[in-house]
GROMACS .gro file of N, CA and C in nm:
model
  507
    1UNK      N    1  -2.183   6.849  -1.590
    1UNK     CA    2  -2.103   6.756  -1.527
    1UNK      C    3  -2.186   6.689  -1.409
    2UNK      N    4  -2.169   6.561  -1.397
    2UNK     CA    5  -2.249   6.489  -1.305
    2UNK      C    6  -2.168   6.465  -1.180
    3UNK      N    7  -2.224   6.471  -1.061
    3UNK     CA    8  -2.155   6.446  -0.940
    3UNK      C    9  -2.161   6.302  -0.899
    4UNK      N   10  -2.048   6.251  -0.846
    4UNK     CA   11  -2.047   6.113  -0.800
    4UNK      C   12  -2.085   6.107  -0.655
    5UNK      N   13  -2.183   6.023  -0.628
    5UNK     CA   14  -2.229   6.001  -0.486
    5UNK      C   15  -2.119   5.906  -0.418
    6UNK      N   16  -2.045   5.954  -0.333
    6UNK     CA   17  -1.949   5.879  -0.265
    6UNK      C   18  -2.010   5.761  -0.180
    7UNK      N   19  -2.107   5.784  -0.123
    7UNK     CA   20  -2.184   5.685  -0.043
    7UNK      C   21  -2.223   5.571  -0.138
    8UNK      N   22  -2.283   5.603  -0.248
    8UNK     CA   23  -2.329   5.500  -0.342
    8UNK      C   24  -2.200   5.422  -0.394
    9UNK      N   25  -2.101   5.482  -0.432
    9UNK     CA   26  -1.977   5.420  -0.485
    9UNK      C   27  -1.923   5.337  -0.377
   10UNK      N   28  -1.922   5.371  -0.258
   10UNK     CA   29  -1.858   5.288  -0.143
   10UNK      C   30  -1.950   5.165  -0.126
   11UNK      N   31  -2.075   5.183  -0.137
   11UNK     CA   32  -2.176   5.072  -0.113
   11UNK      C   33  -2.141   4.972  -0.228
   12UNK      N   34  -2.143   5.008  -0.355
   12UNK     CA   35  -2.110   4.921  -0.466
   12UNK      C   36  -1.977   4.854  -0.455
   13UNK      N   37  -1.868   4.924  -0.407
   13UNK     CA   38  -1.736   4.871  -0.389
   13UNK      C   39  -1.743   4.757  -0.282
   14UNK      N   40  -1.816   4.792  -0.176
   14UNK     CA   41  -1.823   4.690  -0.058
   14UNK      C   42  -1.893   4.566  -0.100
   15UNK      N   43  -2.007   4.584  -0.189
   15UNK     CA   44  -2.089   4.463  -0.239
   15UNK      C   45  -1.995   4.390  -0.329
   16UNK      N   46  -1.921   4.447  -0.419
   16UNK     CA   47  -1.828   4.372  -0.513
   16UNK      C   48  -1.721   4.294  -0.429
   17UNK      N   49  -1.665   4.367  -0.318
   17UNK     CA   50  -1.568   4.296  -0.237
   17UNK      C   51  -1.634   4.179  -0.167
   18UNK      N   52  -1.761   4.187  -0.118
   18UNK     CA   53  -1.822   4.074  -0.040
   18UNK      C   54  -1.844   3.965  -0.141
   19UNK      N   55  -1.889   3.999  -0.268
   19UNK     CA   56  -1.907   3.890  -0.368
   19UNK      C   57  -1.770   3.823  -0.400
   20UNK      N   58  -1.664   3.893  -0.420
   20UNK     CA   59  -1.528   3.839  -0.450
   20UNK      C   60  -1.486   3.751  -0.336
   21UNK      N   61  -1.504   3.796  -0.214
   21UNK     CA   62  -1.453   3.718  -0.098
   21UNK      C   63  -1.542   3.584  -0.086
   22UNK      N   64  -1.663   3.593  -0.104
   22UNK     CA   65  -1.758   3.472  -0.100
   22UNK      C   66  -1.717   3.382  -0.217
   23UNK      N   67  -1.699   3.431  -0.329
   23UNK     CA   68  -1.652   3.343  -0.443
   23UNK      C   69  -1.516   3.275  -0.410
   24UNK      N   70  -1.428   3.354  -0.357
   24UNK     CA   71  -1.293   3.293  -0.320
   24UNK      C   72  -1.310   3.190  -0.217
   25UNK      N   73  -1.389   3.213  -0.119
   25UNK     CA   74  -1.410   3.112  -0.012
   25UNK      C   75  -1.470   2.986  -0.061
   26UNK      N   76  -1.578   2.999  -0.149
   26UNK     CA   77  -1.631   2.881  -0.213
   26UNK      C   78  -1.535   2.804  -0.294
   27UNK      N   79  -1.459   2.882  -0.379
   27UNK     CA   80  -1.357   2.819  -0.460
   27UNK      C   81  -1.257   2.742  -0.375
   28UNK      N   82  -1.206   2.814  -0.268
   28UNK     CA   83  -1.110   2.754  -0.184
   28UNK      C   84  -1.164   2.626  -0.119
   29UNK      N   85  -1.285   2.631  -0.059
   29UNK     CA   86  -1.339   2.514  -0.007
   29UNK      C   87  -1.350   2.398  -0.107
   30UNK      N   88  -1.402   2.426  -0.227
   30UNK     CA   89  -1.415   2.322  -0.335
   30UNK      C   90  -1.281   2.257  -0.370
   31UNK      N   91  -1.184   2.341  -0.404
   31UNK     CA   92  -1.055   2.280  -0.442
   31UNK      C   93  -0.985   2.215  -0.321
   32UNK      N   94  -1.010   2.264  -0.193
   32UNK     CA   95  -0.950   2.191  -0.087
   32UNK      C   96  -1.018   2.059  -0.065
   33UNK      N   97  -1.151   2.053  -0.085
   33UNK     CA   98  -1.220   1.928  -0.070
   33UNK      C   99  -1.180   1.827  -0.172
   34UNK      N  100  -1.161   1.876  -0.304
   34UNK     CA  101  -1.113   1.784  -0.410
   34UNK      C  102  -0.970   1.730  -0.378
   35UNK      N  103  -0.890   1.819  -0.331
   35UNK     CA  104  -0.744   1.767  -0.291
   35UNK      C  105  -0.755   1.676  -0.169
   36UNK      N  106  -0.833   1.705  -0.065
   36UNK     CA  107  -0.859   1.606   0.042
   36UNK      C  108  -0.901   1.476  -0.004
   37UNK      N  109  -0.998   1.475  -0.093
   37UNK     CA  110  -1.045   1.349  -0.151
   37UNK      C  111  -0.934   1.278  -0.228
   38UNK      N  112  -0.853   1.344  -0.304
   38UNK     CA  113  -0.735   1.286  -0.375
   38UNK      C  114  -0.637   1.227  -0.277
   39UNK      N  115  -0.615   1.291  -0.164
   39UNK     CA  116  -0.520   1.251  -0.071
   39UNK      C  117  -0.561   1.122  -0.002
   40UNK      N  118  -0.696   1.109   0.024
   40UNK     CA  119  -0.746   0.986   0.089
   40UNK      C  120  -0.752   0.876  -0.003
   41UNK      N  121  -0.748   0.895  -0.134
   41UNK     CA  122  -0.757   0.770  -0.225
   41UNK      C  123  -0.614   0.705  -0.236
   42UNK      N  124  -0.627   0.572  -0.246
   42UNK     CA  125  -0.505   0.502  -0.254
   42UNK      C  126  -0.455   0.511  -0.410
   43UNK      N  127  -0.324   0.524  -0.426
   43UNK     CA  128  -0.270   0.510  -0.561
   43UNK      C  129  -0.279   0.367  -0.607
   44UNK      N  130  -0.285   0.346  -0.741
   44UNK     CA  131  -0.286   0.209  -0.786
   44UNK      C  132  -0.162   0.139  -0.757
   45UNK      N  133  -0.174   0.003  -0.746
   45UNK     CA  134  -0.051  -0.081  -0.723
   45UNK      C  135  -0.036  -0.157  -0.860
   46UNK      N  136   0.043  -0.096  -0.956
   46UNK     CA  137   0.051  -0.152  -1.087
   46UNK      C  138   0.119  -0.276  -1.105
   47UNK      N  139   0.090  -0.356  -1.199
   47UNK     CA  140   0.153  -0.486  -1.228
   47UNK      C  141   0.300  -0.481  -1.238
   48UNK      N  142   0.366  -0.387  -1.300
   48UNK     CA  143   0.510  -0.390  -1.300
   48UNK      C  144   0.576  -0.368  -1.157
   49UNK      N  145   0.504  -0.289  -1.072
   49UNK     CA  146   0.559  -0.276  -0.938
   49UNK      C  147   0.534  -0.409  -0.860
   50UNK      N  148   0.427  -0.470  -0.875
   50UNK     CA  149   0.404  -0.591  -0.809
   50UNK      C  150   0.506  -0.700  -0.855
   51UNK      N  151   0.526  -0.702  -0.994
   51UNK     CA  152   0.639  -0.802  -1.042
   51UNK      C  153   0.768  -0.782  -0.984
   52UNK      N  154   0.801  -0.650  -0.978
   52UNK     CA  155   0.941  -0.622  -0.917
   52UNK      C  156   0.944  -0.651  -0.771
   53UNK      N  157   0.842  -0.623  -0.701
   53UNK     CA  158   0.831  -0.655  -0.553
   53UNK      C  159   0.841  -0.809  -0.530
   54UNK      N  160   0.760  -0.886  -0.620
   54UNK     CA  161   0.759  -1.034  -0.607
   54UNK      C  162   0.903  -1.086  -0.639
   55UNK      N  163   0.967  -1.039  -0.729
   55UNK     CA  164   1.105  -1.080  -0.759
   55UNK      C  165   1.203  -1.058  -0.638
   56UNK      N  166   1.182  -0.947  -0.576
   56UNK     CA  167   1.259  -0.913  -0.456
   56UNK      C  168   1.229  -1.004  -0.345
   57UNK      N  169   1.098  -1.037  -0.320
   57UNK     CA  170   1.051  -1.118  -0.214
   57UNK      C  171   1.102  -1.266  -0.237
   58UNK      N  172   1.096  -1.313  -0.355
   58UNK     CA  173   1.132  -1.451  -0.386
   58UNK      C  174   1.286  -1.458  -0.361
   59UNK      N  175   1.367  -1.365  -0.404
   59UNK     CA  176   1.507  -1.368  -0.376
   59UNK      C  177   1.541  -1.368  -0.227
   60UNK      N  178   1.454  -1.285  -0.149
   60UNK     CA  179   1.472  -1.287  -0.009
   60UNK      C  180   1.441  -1.415   0.065
   61UNK      N  181   1.327  -1.480   0.017
   61UNK     CA  182   1.285  -1.601   0.069
   61UNK      C  183   1.391  -1.710   0.040
   62UNK      N  184   1.448  -1.716  -0.071
   62UNK     CA  185   1.554  -1.806  -0.109
   62UNK      C  186   1.679  -1.786  -0.020
   63UNK      N  187   1.696  -1.668   0.048
   63UNK     CA  188   1.806  -1.646   0.128
   63UNK      C  189   1.779  -1.705   0.270
   64UNK      N  190   1.658  -1.736   0.299
   64UNK     CA  191   1.617  -1.783   0.424
   64UNK      C  192   1.649  -1.691   0.547
   65UNK      N  193   1.656  -1.570   0.516
   65UNK     CA  194   1.670  -1.460   0.625
   65UNK      C  195   1.555  -1.373   0.634
   66UNK      N  196   1.473  -1.387   0.737
   66UNK     CA  197   1.351  -1.306   0.743
   66UNK      C  198   1.374  -1.160   0.736
   67UNK      N  199   1.482  -1.103   0.778
   67UNK     CA  200   1.515  -0.964   0.776
   67UNK      C  201   1.540  -0.909   0.640
   68UNK      N  202   1.569  -0.998   0.545
   68UNK     CA  203   1.588  -0.957   0.405
   68UNK      C  204   1.462  -0.924   0.336
   69UNK      N  205   1.348  -0.973   0.385
   69UNK     CA  206   1.222  -0.949   0.313
   69UNK      C  207   1.180  -0.807   0.364
   70UNK      N  208   1.154  -0.728   0.265
   70UNK     CA  209   1.105  -0.584   0.291
   70UNK      C  210   0.966  -0.583   0.313
   71UNK      N  211   0.921  -0.621   0.422
   71UNK     CA  212   0.773  -0.616   0.468
   71UNK      C  213   0.774  -0.512   0.577
   72UNK      N  214   0.651  -0.458   0.601
   72UNK     CA  215   0.630  -0.355   0.697
   72UNK      C  216   0.647  -0.409   0.838
   73UNK      N  217   0.747  -0.358   0.910
   73UNK     CA  218   0.784  -0.401   1.045
   73UNK      C  219   0.752  -0.291   1.143
   74UNK      N  220   0.736  -0.332   1.269
   74UNK     CA  221   0.724  -0.232   1.375
   74UNK      C  222   0.866  -0.183   1.421
   75UNK      N  223   0.895  -0.073   1.346
   75UNK     CA  224   1.033  -0.025   1.366
   75UNK      C  225   1.044   0.060   1.501
   76UNK      N  226   0.930   0.084   1.571
   76UNK     CA  227   0.934   0.165   1.686
   76UNK      C  228   0.962   0.059   1.806
   77UNK      N  229   0.951  -0.064   1.786
   77UNK     CA  230   0.977  -0.171   1.885
   77UNK      C  231   1.112  -0.237   1.871
   78UNK      N  232   1.163  -0.308   1.963
   78UNK     CA  233   1.275  -0.394   1.957
   78UNK      C  234   1.265  -0.496   1.846
   79UNK      N  235   1.374  -0.535   1.776
   79UNK     CA  236   1.357  -0.637   1.669
   79UNK      C  237   1.298  -0.760   1.720
   80UNK      N  238   1.313  -0.802   1.852
   80UNK     CA  239   1.249  -0.925   1.902
   80UNK      C  240   1.115  -0.891   1.975
   81UNK      N  241   1.056  -0.783   1.937
   81UNK     CA  242   0.923  -0.757   1.995
   81UNK      C  243   0.819  -0.853   1.940
   82UNK      N  244   0.713  -0.889   2.016
   82UNK     CA  245   0.609  -0.981   1.966
   82UNK      C  246   0.566  -0.962   1.818
   83UNK      N  247   0.538  -0.834   1.780
   83UNK     CA  248   0.485  -0.807   1.650
   83UNK      C  249   0.597  -0.847   1.543
   84UNK      N  250   0.715  -0.819   1.566
   84UNK     CA  251   0.820  -0.867   1.469
   84UNK      C  252   0.842  -1.011   1.474
   85UNK      N  253   0.831  -1.073   1.584
   85UNK     CA  254   0.858  -1.217   1.590
   85UNK      C  255   0.738  -1.294   1.517
   86UNK      N  256   0.626  -1.240   1.528
   86UNK     CA  257   0.504  -1.301   1.464
   86UNK      C  258   0.530  -1.284   1.317
   87UNK      N  259   0.577  -1.170   1.258
   87UNK     CA  260   0.596  -1.160   1.122
   87UNK      C  261   0.711  -1.250   1.083
   88UNK      N  262   0.817  -1.262   1.162
   88UNK     CA  263   0.925  -1.356   1.122
   88UNK      C  264   0.870  -1.498   1.115
   89UNK      N  265   0.786  -1.540   1.202
   89UNK     CA  266   0.729  -1.680   1.191
   89UNK      C  267   0.647  -1.693   1.064
   90UNK      N  268   0.569  -1.592   1.022
   90UNK     CA  269   0.497  -1.603   0.892
   90UNK      C  270   0.591  -1.619   0.784
   91UNK      N  271   0.702  -1.538   0.781
   91UNK     CA  272   0.807  -1.546   0.673
   91UNK      C  273   0.867  -1.676   0.670
   92UNK      N  274   0.907  -1.730   0.787
   92UNK     CA  275   0.976  -1.863   0.792
   92UNK      C  276   0.880  -1.966   0.736
   93UNK      N  277   0.748  -1.963   0.764
   93UNK     CA  278   0.662  -2.064   0.713
   93UNK      C  279   0.654  -2.062   0.556
   94UNK      N  280   0.698  -1.944   0.493
   94UNK     CA  281   0.688  -1.946   0.351
   94UNK      C  282   0.829  -1.978   0.286
   95UNK      N  283   0.932  -2.012   0.370
   95UNK     CA  284   1.057  -2.042   0.319
   95UNK      C  285   1.051  -2.175   0.230
   96UNK      N  286   1.123  -2.180   0.131
   96UNK     CA  287   1.136  -2.309   0.051
   96UNK      C  288   1.200  -2.419   0.148
   97UNK      N  289   1.166  -2.544   0.114
   97UNK     CA  290   1.219  -2.656   0.197
   97UNK      C  291   1.369  -2.650   0.190
   98UNK      N  292   1.436  -2.718   0.285
   98UNK     CA  293   1.583  -2.729   0.285
   98UNK      C  294   1.634  -2.784   0.147
   99UNK      N  295   1.741  -2.731   0.096
   99UNK     CA  296   1.798  -2.766  -0.026
   99UNK      C  297   1.713  -2.737  -0.148
  100UNK      N  298   1.605  -2.659  -0.129
  100UNK     CA  299   1.527  -2.624  -0.245
  100UNK      C  300   1.530  -2.472  -0.267
  101UNK      N  301   1.486  -2.421  -0.373
  101UNK     CA  302   1.468  -2.276  -0.402
  101UNK      C  303   1.354  -2.243  -0.493
  102UNK      N  304   1.303  -2.128  -0.475
  102UNK     CA  305   1.190  -2.068  -0.548
  102UNK      C  306   1.230  -2.009  -0.678
  103UNK      N  307   1.139  -2.028  -0.776
  103UNK     CA  308   1.148  -1.951  -0.894
  103UNK      C  309   1.003  -1.883  -0.927
  104UNK      N  310   1.009  -1.751  -0.944
  104UNK     CA  311   0.883  -1.681  -0.978
  104UNK      C  312   0.834  -1.709  -1.106
  105UNK      N  313   0.717  -1.763  -1.121
  105UNK     CA  314   0.656  -1.783  -1.250
  105UNK      C  315   0.569  -1.667  -1.304
  106UNK      N  316   0.487  -1.614  -1.211
  106UNK     CA  317   0.403  -1.496  -1.254
  106UNK      C  318   0.348  -1.438  -1.116
  107UNK      N  319   0.278  -1.329  -1.149
  107UNK     CA  320   0.209  -1.262  -1.042
  107UNK      C  321   0.060  -1.232  -1.085
  108UNK      N  322  -0.026  -1.260  -0.988
  108UNK     CA  323  -0.170  -1.241  -1.015
  108UNK      C  324  -0.225  -1.139  -0.923
  109UNK      N  325  -0.281  -1.029  -0.983
  109UNK     CA  326  -0.333  -0.922  -0.910
  109UNK      C  327  -0.467  -0.961  -0.857
  110UNK      N  328  -0.492  -0.948  -0.731
  110UNK     CA  329  -0.620  -0.976  -0.668
  110UNK      C  330  -0.697  -0.860  -0.618
  111UNK      N  331  -0.624  -0.738  -0.621
  111UNK     CA  332  -0.700  -0.618  -0.591
  111UNK      C  333  -0.714  -0.592  -0.455
  112UNK      N  334  -0.806  -0.492  -0.420
  112UNK     CA  335  -0.834  -0.459  -0.278
  112UNK      C  336  -0.910  -0.573  -0.213
  113UNK      N  337  -0.888  -0.601  -0.086
  113UNK     CA  338  -0.953  -0.712  -0.023
  113UNK      C  339  -1.039  -0.677   0.094
  114UNK      N  340  -1.054  -0.542   0.118
  114UNK     CA  341  -1.127  -0.497   0.240
  114UNK      C  342  -1.025  -0.500   0.359
  115UNK      N  343  -1.108  -0.486   0.476
  115UNK     CA  344  -1.036  -0.478   0.604
  115UNK      C  345  -0.982  -0.611   0.643
  116UNK      N  346  -0.866  -0.613   0.711
  116UNK     CA  347  -0.802  -0.736   0.757
  116UNK      C  348  -0.727  -0.701   0.887
  117UNK      N  349  -0.723  -0.793   0.970
  117UNK     CA  350  -0.648  -0.774   1.101
  117UNK      C  351  -0.492  -0.818   1.081
  118UNK      N  352  -0.413  -0.718   1.078
  118UNK     CA  353  -0.273  -0.743   1.062
  118UNK      C  354  -0.214  -0.672   1.188
  119UNK      N  355  -0.200  -0.753   1.291
  119UNK     CA  356  -0.178  -0.705   1.429
  119UNK      C  357  -0.063  -0.595   1.447
  120UNK      N  358   0.046  -0.625   1.372
  120UNK     CA  359   0.167  -0.535   1.379
  120UNK      C  360   0.144  -0.404   1.307
  121UNK      N  361   0.045  -0.397   1.224
  121UNK     CA  362   0.006  -0.273   1.151
  121UNK      C  363  -0.112  -0.208   1.210
  122UNK      N  364  -0.222  -0.273   1.224
  122UNK     CA  365  -0.350  -0.229   1.272
  122UNK      C  366  -0.442  -0.338   1.277
  123UNK      N  367  -0.541  -0.329   1.373
  123UNK     CA  368  -0.637  -0.433   1.400
  123UNK      C  369  -0.740  -0.439   1.293
  124UNK      N  370  -0.753  -0.337   1.208
  124UNK     CA  371  -0.860  -0.331   1.108
  124UNK      C  372  -0.821  -0.236   0.998
  125UNK      N  373  -0.740  -0.282   0.898
  125UNK     CA  374  -0.688  -0.195   0.797
  125UNK      C  375  -0.724  -0.242   0.657
  126UNK      N  376  -0.729  -0.142   0.574
  126UNK     CA  377  -0.753  -0.185   0.428
  126UNK      C  378  -0.645  -0.264   0.371
  127UNK      N  379  -0.669  -0.367   0.286
  127UNK     CA  380  -0.561  -0.445   0.232
  127UNK      C  381  -0.571  -0.456   0.084
  128UNK      N  382  -0.469  -0.487   0.024
  128UNK     CA  383  -0.451  -0.518  -0.128
  128UNK      C  384  -0.381  -0.648  -0.131
  129UNK      N  385  -0.416  -0.727  -0.219
  129UNK     CA  386  -0.348  -0.856  -0.237
  129UNK      C  387  -0.305  -0.893  -0.381
  130UNK      N  388  -0.186  -0.940  -0.392
  130UNK     CA  389  -0.143  -1.013  -0.515
  130UNK      C  390  -0.079  -1.131  -0.479
  131UNK      N  391  -0.090  -1.236  -0.567
  131UNK     CA  392  -0.038  -1.366  -0.541
  131UNK      C  393   0.089  -1.386  -0.630
  132UNK      N  394   0.193  -1.443  -0.563
  132UNK     CA  395   0.314  -1.490  -0.637
  132UNK      C  396   0.294  -1.638  -0.666
  133UNK      N  397   0.290  -1.665  -0.795
  133UNK     CA  398   0.289  -1.801  -0.839
  133UNK      C  399   0.425  -1.852  -0.862
  134UNK      N  400   0.473  -1.950  -0.789
  134UNK     CA  401   0.617  -1.984  -0.779
  134UNK      C  402   0.613  -2.136  -0.800
  135UNK      N  403   0.744  -2.181  -0.842
  135UNK     CA  404   0.778  -2.319  -0.846
  135UNK      C  405   0.887  -2.347  -0.750
  136UNK      N  406   0.864  -2.447  -0.664
  136UNK     CA  407   0.977  -2.485  -0.570
  136UNK      C  408   1.052  -2.596  -0.632
  137UNK      N  409   1.179  -2.574  -0.658
  137UNK     CA  410   1.258  -2.678  -0.721
  137UNK      C  411   1.350  -2.743  -0.619
  138UNK      N  412   1.344  -2.872  -0.610
  138UNK     CA  413   1.422  -2.937  -0.517
  138UNK      C  414   1.500  -3.054  -0.588
  139UNK      N  415   1.636  -3.091  -0.556
  139UNK     CA  416   1.697  -3.189  -0.615
  139UNK      C  417   1.621  -3.322  -0.601
  140UNK      N  418   1.624  -3.404  -0.707
  140UNK     CA  419   1.570  -3.537  -0.698
  140UNK      C  420   1.416  -3.544  -0.690
  141UNK      N  421   1.341  -3.428  -0.690
  141UNK     CA  422   1.197  -3.424  -0.687
  141UNK      C  423   1.135  -3.348  -0.797
  142UNK      N  424   1.020  -3.381  -0.827
  142UNK     CA  425   0.950  -3.305  -0.933
  142UNK      C  426   0.925  -3.155  -0.878
  143UNK      N  427   0.929  -3.057  -0.967
  143UNK     CA  428   0.889  -2.922  -0.928
  143UNK      C  429   0.753  -2.917  -0.862
  144UNK      N  430   0.739  -2.839  -0.757
  144UNK     CA  431   0.619  -2.815  -0.688
  144UNK      C  432   0.566  -2.667  -0.704
  145UNK      N  433   0.443  -2.655  -0.764
  145UNK     CA  434   0.380  -2.520  -0.781
  145UNK      C  435   0.314  -2.485  -0.653
  146UNK      N  436   0.346  -2.359  -0.614
  146UNK     CA  437   0.295  -2.300  -0.489
  146UNK      C  438   0.241  -2.150  -0.518
  147UNK      N  439   0.148  -2.115  -0.421
  147UNK     CA  440   0.098  -1.983  -0.435
  147UNK      C  441   0.130  -1.914  -0.291
  148UNK      N  442   0.196  -1.795  -0.297
  148UNK     CA  443   0.223  -1.721  -0.185
  148UNK      C  444   0.150  -1.592  -0.206
  149UNK      N  445   0.058  -1.554  -0.114
  149UNK     CA  446  -0.011  -1.431  -0.126
  149UNK      C  447   0.062  -1.322  -0.051
  150UNK      N  448   0.072  -1.201  -0.111
  150UNK     CA  449   0.130  -1.083  -0.049
  150UNK      C  450   0.020  -0.985  -0.011
  151UNK      N  451   0.014  -0.945   0.107
  151UNK     CA  452  -0.083  -0.858   0.161
  151UNK      C  453  -0.016  -0.718   0.179
  152UNK      N  454  -0.072  -0.620   0.116
  152UNK     CA  455  -0.019  -0.481   0.124
  152UNK      C  456  -0.126  -0.395   0.207
  153UNK      N  457  -0.075  -0.289   0.268
  153UNK     CA  458  -0.156  -0.208   0.342
  153UNK      C  459  -0.121  -0.065   0.295
  154UNK      N  460  -0.218   0.034   0.328
  154UNK     CA  461  -0.186   0.181   0.296
  154UNK      C  462  -0.063   0.229   0.371
  155UNK      N  463   0.012   0.317   0.312
  155UNK     CA  464   0.138   0.369   0.360
  155UNK      C  465   0.142   0.514   0.317
  156UNK      N  466   0.249   0.580   0.357
  156UNK     CA  467   0.261   0.720   0.344
  156UNK      C  468   0.223   0.766   0.193
  157UNK      N  469   0.162   0.869   0.185
  157UNK     CA  470   0.132   0.933   0.047
  157UNK      C  471   0.032   0.854  -0.029
  158UNK      N  472  -0.039   0.764   0.028
  158UNK     CA  473  -0.145   0.694  -0.042
  158UNK      C  474  -0.091   0.575  -0.128
  159UNK      N  475   0.028   0.528  -0.095
  159UNK     CA  476   0.084   0.413  -0.166
  159UNK      C  477   0.073   0.284  -0.091
  160UNK      N  478   0.066   0.172  -0.157
  160UNK     CA  479   0.052   0.043  -0.087
  160UNK      C  480   0.197   0.001  -0.051
  161UNK      N  481   0.211  -0.067   0.055
  161UNK     CA  482   0.336  -0.125   0.104
  161UNK      C  483   0.303  -0.277   0.148
  162UNK      N  484   0.393  -0.361   0.107
  162UNK     CA  485   0.380  -0.500   0.146
  162UNK      C  486   0.398  -0.523   0.291
  163UNK      N  487   0.308  -0.602   0.357
  163UNK     CA  488   0.309  -0.606   0.496
  163UNK      C  489   0.320  -0.754   0.557
  164UNK      N  490   0.263  -0.842   0.476
  164UNK     CA  491   0.253  -0.982   0.514
  164UNK      C  492   0.246  -1.081   0.402
  165UNK      N  493   0.270  -1.204   0.436
  165UNK     CA  494   0.259  -1.314   0.342
  165UNK      C  495   0.158  -1.413   0.393
  166UNK      N  496   0.095  -1.482   0.305
  166UNK     CA  497  -0.003  -1.596   0.329
  166UNK      C  498   0.046  -1.712   0.246
  167UNK      N  499   0.061  -1.825   0.307
  167UNK     CA  500   0.106  -1.950   0.231
  167UNK      C  501  -0.022  -2.018   0.196
  168UNK      N  502  -0.040  -2.034   0.066
  168UNK     CA  503  -0.165  -2.098   0.023
  168UNK      C  504  -0.144  -2.245  -0.020
  169UNK      N  505  -0.036  -2.273  -0.077
  169UNK     CA  506  -0.004  -2.413  -0.132
  169UNK      C  507   0.129  -2.447  -0.110
   0.00000   0.00000   0.00000
């Protein structure tokens, strides 16, 4: 019968434990890094979501009430704070002419646009753009085709949220 060297056995056990701990630490770091990278990435802004948002925005523009447009506002400030008043002015510039209304024709995805200054959100934030191609219908006049750009910014959970409008035509 062979005798077991307790010191040798303890040394082997300690070595196995160190290897397992090191392997666990490396695996934890790797999977944590992968998860961090996924959290920093923006989720897509799919066409069906853009279409639905555009329909909601056009209906709100037709109401001529800036508060009905679900754009990112400075909710920590008073409703008449400069940031919110600036956004209201942008929205009002996009309203249809008096006695007219908009009809949504289509949406054109323009993708990420890089950094842009949207003062009530951030002075330099990533942006995403899609265009609403609309027809302005007025009594007694030929329909007028217009383009309203919607600028979205990163929001909670890596999703895009609409923040501003740009009137192109």
